[in-house]
Amino acid sequence: TPTSSYQDGGASWTYALPSDADSVAVTVKNSKGQTVYTGNLQSSSGSSKISAGTYAFSIGDTDLSQAVADGDVLTMSITAKDSNGKAITADIHTTVQVDSVQSDSTGTYLQAGGILFEITDVQKIVTNPRPTTTTTATTDTSTDTTDTTDTSTTDTTNTNA
């Protein structure tokens, strides 16, 4: 799911590109539909070309165009295009830290900030982050950058939903 929760000053997603992209743009909107982040991704060499693969993307307070409250729900979208300008569909998942577990007669639910989801939505639980490959996201302002990390071999202490 492209929906995440802003927790402890940040939000994280993983995304997978099924093929090489000549350009990858990221937009993050808050629960009111307002854009709070927009930027173009770059490879670790500074190129706008991003190879097929799975990557992590995180934003924090300094990356945002406006304040986001802890627990606010954020939605990430990716616009990726190949060398012919054809759209590439990215698979987006969220990485959140579970705040609580709730259970009632209808099932068991996990809460992460403002998101409540079913236990069956969890795809993976991981621990001990070990980043391996870095790409950089550049925002519309030339001075703001966000580091992202290839998660194909990364473990985190969060739950991916």
mmCIF file of N, CA, C and O in Angstrom, residues 1-4 11-17 26 41 53-59 76-78 90-96 123-124 126 148-156 158-161:
data_model
loop_
_atom_site.group_PDB
_atom_site.id
_atom_site.type_symbol
_atom_site.label_atom_id
_atom_site.label_comp_id
_atom_site.label_asym_id
_atom_site.label_seq_id
_atom_site.Cartn_x
_atom_site.Cartn_y
_atom_site.Cartn_z
ATOM 1 N N THR A 1 0.834 -1.180 0.000
ATOM 2 C CA THR A 1 0.000 0.000 0.000
ATOM 3 C C THR A 1 0.883 1.249 0.000
ATOM 4 O O THR A 1 1.911 1.267 0.666
ATOM 5 N N PRO A 2 0.497 2.257 -0.732
ATOM 6 C CA PRO A 2 1.289 3.478 -0.764
ATOM 7 C C PRO A 2 1.039 4.402 0.427
ATOM 8 O O PRO A 2 1.591 5.490 0.505
ATOM 9 N N THR A 3 0.219 3.966 1.379
ATOM 10 C CA THR A 3 -0.134 4.775 2.534
ATOM 11 C C THR A 3 0.761 4.436 3.709
ATOM 12 O O THR A 3 0.969 3.272 4.027
ATOM 13 N N SER A 4 1.309 5.474 4.348
ATOM 14 C CA SER A 4 2.178 5.294 5.504
ATOM 15 C C SER A 4 1.750 6.260 6.594
ATOM 16 O O SER A 4 0.908 7.125 6.375
ATOM 17 N N ALA A 11 8.619 9.187 7.625
ATOM 18 C CA ALA A 11 7.778 8.150 7.024
ATOM 19 C C ALA A 11 8.634 7.405 6.011
ATOM 20 O O ALA A 11 9.540 7.986 5.400
ATOM 21 N N SER A 12 8.340 6.105 5.826
ATOM 22 C CA SER A 12 9.153 5.264 4.939
ATOM 23 C C SER A 12 8.280 4.371 4.074
ATOM 24 O O SER A 12 7.230 3.917 4.509
ATOM 25 N N TRP A 13 8.771 4.120 2.880
ATOM 26 C CA TRP A 13 8.138 3.212 1.941
ATOM 27 C C TRP A 13 9.226 2.384 1.262
ATOM 28 O O TRP A 13 10.393 2.760 1.264
ATOM 29 N N THR A 14 8.830 1.304 0.645
ATOM 30 C CA THR A 14 9.688 0.614 -0.313
ATOM 31 C C THR A 14 8.949 0.636 -1.641
ATOM 32 O O THR A 14 7.714 0.642 -1.678
ATOM 33 N N TYR A 15 9.705 0.680 -2.712
ATOM 34 C CA TYR A 15 9.092 0.638 -4.033
ATOM 35 C C TYR A 15 9.943 -0.238 -4.936
ATOM 36 O O TYR A 15 11.159 -0.338 -4.764
ATOM 37 N N ALA A 16 9.287 -0.894 -5.862
ATOM 38 C CA ALA A 16 9.982 -1.762 -6.811
ATOM 39 C C ALA A 16 9.692 -1.288 -8.223
ATOM 40 O O ALA A 16 8.540 -1.049 -8.582
ATOM 41 N N LEU A 17 10.756 -1.156 -9.006
ATOM 42 C CA LEU A 17 10.636 -0.837 -10.423
ATOM 43 C C LEU A 17 10.875 -2.129 -11.199
ATOM 44 O O LEU A 17 11.941 -2.734 -11.057
ATOM 45 N N VAL A 26 8.696 11.416 -7.341
ATOM 46 C CA VAL A 26 7.956 10.995 -6.149
ATOM 47 C C VAL A 26 7.112 12.165 -5.662
ATOM 48 O O VAL A 26 7.595 13.298 -5.598
ATOM 49 N N LEU A 41 14.067 11.279 -8.249
ATOM 50 C CA LEU A 41 15.095 10.386 -7.729
ATOM 51 C C LEU A 41 16.308 10.363 -8.638
ATOM 52 O O LEU A 41 16.188 10.531 -9.848
ATOM 53 N N GLY A 53 14.672 -2.677 -9.749
ATOM 54 C CA GLY A 53 15.047 -3.176 -8.437
ATOM 55 C C GLY A 53 14.107 -2.665 -7.370
ATOM 56 O O GLY A 53 13.136 -1.964 -7.649
ATOM 57 N N THR A 54 14.426 -3.009 -6.133
ATOM 58 C CA THR A 54 13.626 -2.604 -4.977
ATOM 59 C C THR A 54 14.431 -1.612 -4.152
ATOM 60 O O THR A 54 15.600 -1.846 -3.862
ATOM 61 N N TYR A 55 13.792 -0.518 -3.777
ATOM 62 C CA TYR A 55 14.453 0.564 -3.066
ATOM 63 C C TYR A 55 13.611 1.022 -1.881
ATOM 64 O O TYR A 55 12.405 0.815 -1.858
ATOM 65 N N ALA A 56 14.247 1.678 -0.940
ATOM 66 C CA ALA A 56 13.545 2.299 0.186
ATOM 67 C C ALA A 56 13.522 3.805 -0.052
ATOM 68 O O ALA A 56 14.433 4.365 -0.661
ATOM 69 N N PHE A 57 12.489 4.448 0.422
ATOM 70 C CA PHE A 57 12.365 5.896 0.330
ATOM 71 C C PHE A 57 11.849 6.401 1.659
ATOM 72 O O PHE A 57 10.846 5.896 2.178
ATOM 73 N N SER A 58 12.538 7.372 2.231
ATOM 74 C CA SER A 58 12.144 7.948 3.514
ATOM 75 C C SER A 58 12.169 9.460 3.427
ATOM 76 O O SER A 58 13.000 10.034 2.714
ATOM 77 N N ILE A 59 11.261 10.095 4.147
ATOM 78 C CA ILE A 59 11.269 11.544 4.262
ATOM 79 C C ILE A 59 11.195 11.908 5.738
ATOM 80 O O ILE A 59 10.699 11.142 6.565
ATOM 81 N N MET A 76 2.157 8.036 -0.847
ATOM 82 C CA MET A 76 3.230 8.243 -1.812
ATOM 83 C C MET A 76 2.785 7.769 -3.188
ATOM 84 O O MET A 76 2.146 6.727 -3.314
ATOM 85 N N SER A 77 3.141 8.532 -4.215
ATOM 86 C CA SER A 77 2.930 8.076 -5.592
ATOM 87 C C SER A 77 4.234 8.249 -6.356
ATOM 88 O O SER A 77 5.043 9.119 -6.043
ATOM 89 N N ILE A 78 4.435 7.380 -7.335
ATOM 90 C CA ILE A 78 5.636 7.411 -8.154
ATOM 91 C C ILE A 78 5.231 7.514 -9.617
ATOM 92 O O ILE A 78 4.361 6.782 -10.073
ATOM 93 N N ALA A 90 5.237 1.319 -10.660
ATOM 94 C CA ALA A 90 6.029 0.926 -9.499
ATOM 95 C C ALA A 90 5.121 0.252 -8.476
ATOM 96 O O ALA A 90 3.966 0.651 -8.296
ATOM 97 N N ASP A 91 5.641 -0.755 -7.813
ATOM 98 C CA ASP A 91 4.940 -1.435 -6.728
ATOM 99 C C ASP A 91 5.402 -0.783 -5.429
ATOM 100 O O ASP A 91 6.598 -0.793 -5.122
ATOM 101 N N ILE A 92 4.466 -0.189 -4.677
ATOM 102 C CA ILE A 92 4.807 0.578 -3.478
ATOM 103 C C ILE A 92 4.260 -0.119 -2.229
ATOM 104 O O ILE A 92 3.105 -0.526 -2.200
ATOM 105 N N HIS A 93 5.116 -0.213 -1.211
ATOM 106 C CA HIS A 93 4.717 -0.753 0.087
ATOM 107 C C HIS A 93 5.181 0.200 1.172
ATOM 108 O O HIS A 93 6.154 0.921 0.994
ATOM 109 N N THR A 94 4.500 0.179 2.282
ATOM 110 C CA THR A 94 4.870 1.053 3.381
ATOM 111 C C THR A 94 5.698 0.297 4.414
ATOM 112 O O THR A 94 5.599 -0.919 4.529
ATOM 113 N N THR A 95 6.497 1.040 5.105
ATOM 114 C CA THR A 95 7.257 0.510 6.230
ATOM 115 C C THR A 95 6.859 1.345 7.436
ATOM 116 O O THR A 95 7.087 2.554 7.439
ATOM 117 N N VAL A 96 6.245 0.716 8.408
ATOM 118 C CA VAL A 96 5.775 1.442 9.592
ATOM 119 C C VAL A 96 6.197 0.714 10.856
ATOM 120 O O VAL A 96 6.490 -0.479 10.840
ATOM 121 N N GLN A 123 3.026 -8.207 5.291
ATOM 122 C CA GLN A 123 3.738 -9.064 4.354
ATOM 123 C C GLN A 123 5.065 -9.544 4.908
ATOM 124 O O GLN A 123 5.573 -10.587 4.527
ATOM 125 N N LYS A 124 5.638 -8.761 5.831
ATOM 126 C CA LYS A 124 6.968 -9.101 6.315
ATOM 127 C C LYS A 124 7.252 -8.333 7.598
ATOM 128 O O LYS A 124 6.903 -7.169 7.718
ATOM 129 N N VAL A 126 10.622 -7.429 9.871
ATOM 130 C CA VAL A 126 12.076 -7.497 9.795
ATOM 131 C C VAL A 126 12.724 -6.706 10.927
ATOM 132 O O VAL A 126 12.093 -5.846 11.525
ATOM 133 N N THR A 148 17.856 7.462 -0.073
ATOM 134 C CA THR A 148 17.054 6.252 -0.084
ATOM 135 C C THR A 148 17.994 5.076 -0.151
ATOM 136 O O THR A 148 19.126 5.193 -0.589
ATOM 137 N N THR A 149 17.537 3.911 0.269
ATOM 138 C CA THR A 149 18.409 2.757 0.354
ATOM 139 C C THR A 149 17.757 1.545 -0.263
ATOM 140 O O THR A 149 16.581 1.297 -0.061
ATOM 141 N N ASP A 150 18.510 0.763 -1.006
ATOM 142 C CA ASP A 150 18.031 -0.484 -1.587
ATOM 143 C C ASP A 150 17.663 -1.429 -0.455
ATOM 144 O O ASP A 150 18.480 -1.716 0.404
ATOM 145 N N THR A 151 16.417 -1.923 -0.451
ATOM 146 C CA THR A 151 15.968 -2.775 0.643
ATOM 147 C C THR A 151 15.954 -4.242 0.278
ATOM 148 O O THR A 151 15.461 -5.062 1.056
ATOM 149 N N SER A 152 16.495 -4.609 -0.865
ATOM 150 C CA SER A 152 16.445 -6.009 -1.248
ATOM 151 C C SER A 152 17.206 -6.889 -0.269
ATOM 152 O O SER A 152 16.919 -8.059 -0.141
ATOM 153 N N THR A 153 18.154 -6.316 0.474
ATOM 154 C CA THR A 153 18.873 -7.083 1.478
ATOM 155 C C THR A 153 18.862 -6.386 2.829
ATOM 156 O O THR A 153 19.657 -6.667 3.685
ATOM 157 N N THR A 154 17.948 -5.433 3.003
ATOM 158 C CA THR A 154 17.913 -4.656 4.235
ATOM 159 C C THR A 154 16.856 -5.194 5.186
ATOM 160 O O THR A 154 15.752 -5.485 4.803
ATOM 161 N N ASP A 155 17.213 -5.296 6.440
ATOM 162 C CA ASP A 155 16.268 -5.640 7.491
ATOM 163 C C ASP A 155 15.996 -4.378 8.278
ATOM 164 O O ASP A 155 16.904 -3.595 8.522
ATOM 165 N N THR A 156 14.746 -4.155 8.714
ATOM 166 C CA THR A 156 14.436 -3.007 9.560
ATOM 167 C C THR A 156 13.627 -3.481 10.750
ATOM 168 O O THR A 156 13.110 -4.584 10.778
ATOM 169 N N ASN A 158 10.818 -2.435 11.529
ATOM 170 C CA ASN A 158 9.459 -2.026 11.243
ATOM 171 C C ASN A 158 8.662 -3.160 10.629
ATOM 172 O O ASN A 158 9.202 -4.168 10.214
ATOM 173 N N THR A 159 7.363 -2.955 10.517
ATOM 174 C CA THR A 159 6.473 -3.894 9.873
ATOM 175 C C THR A 159 6.075 -3.349 8.525
ATOM 176 O O THR A 159 5.639 -2.221 8.428
ATOM 177 N N ASN A 160 6.239 -4.128 7.467
ATOM 178 C CA ASN A 160 5.800 -3.704 6.134
ATOM 179 C C ASN A 160 4.361 -4.134 5.943
ATOM 180 O O ASN A 160 4.044 -5.290 6.124
ATOM 181 N N ALA A 161 3.522 -3.189 5.608
ATOM 182 C CA ALA A 161 2.107 -3.501 5.397
ATOM 183 C C ALA A 161 1.699 -3.112 4.024
ATOM 184 O O ALA A 161 2.244 -2.258 3.418
#
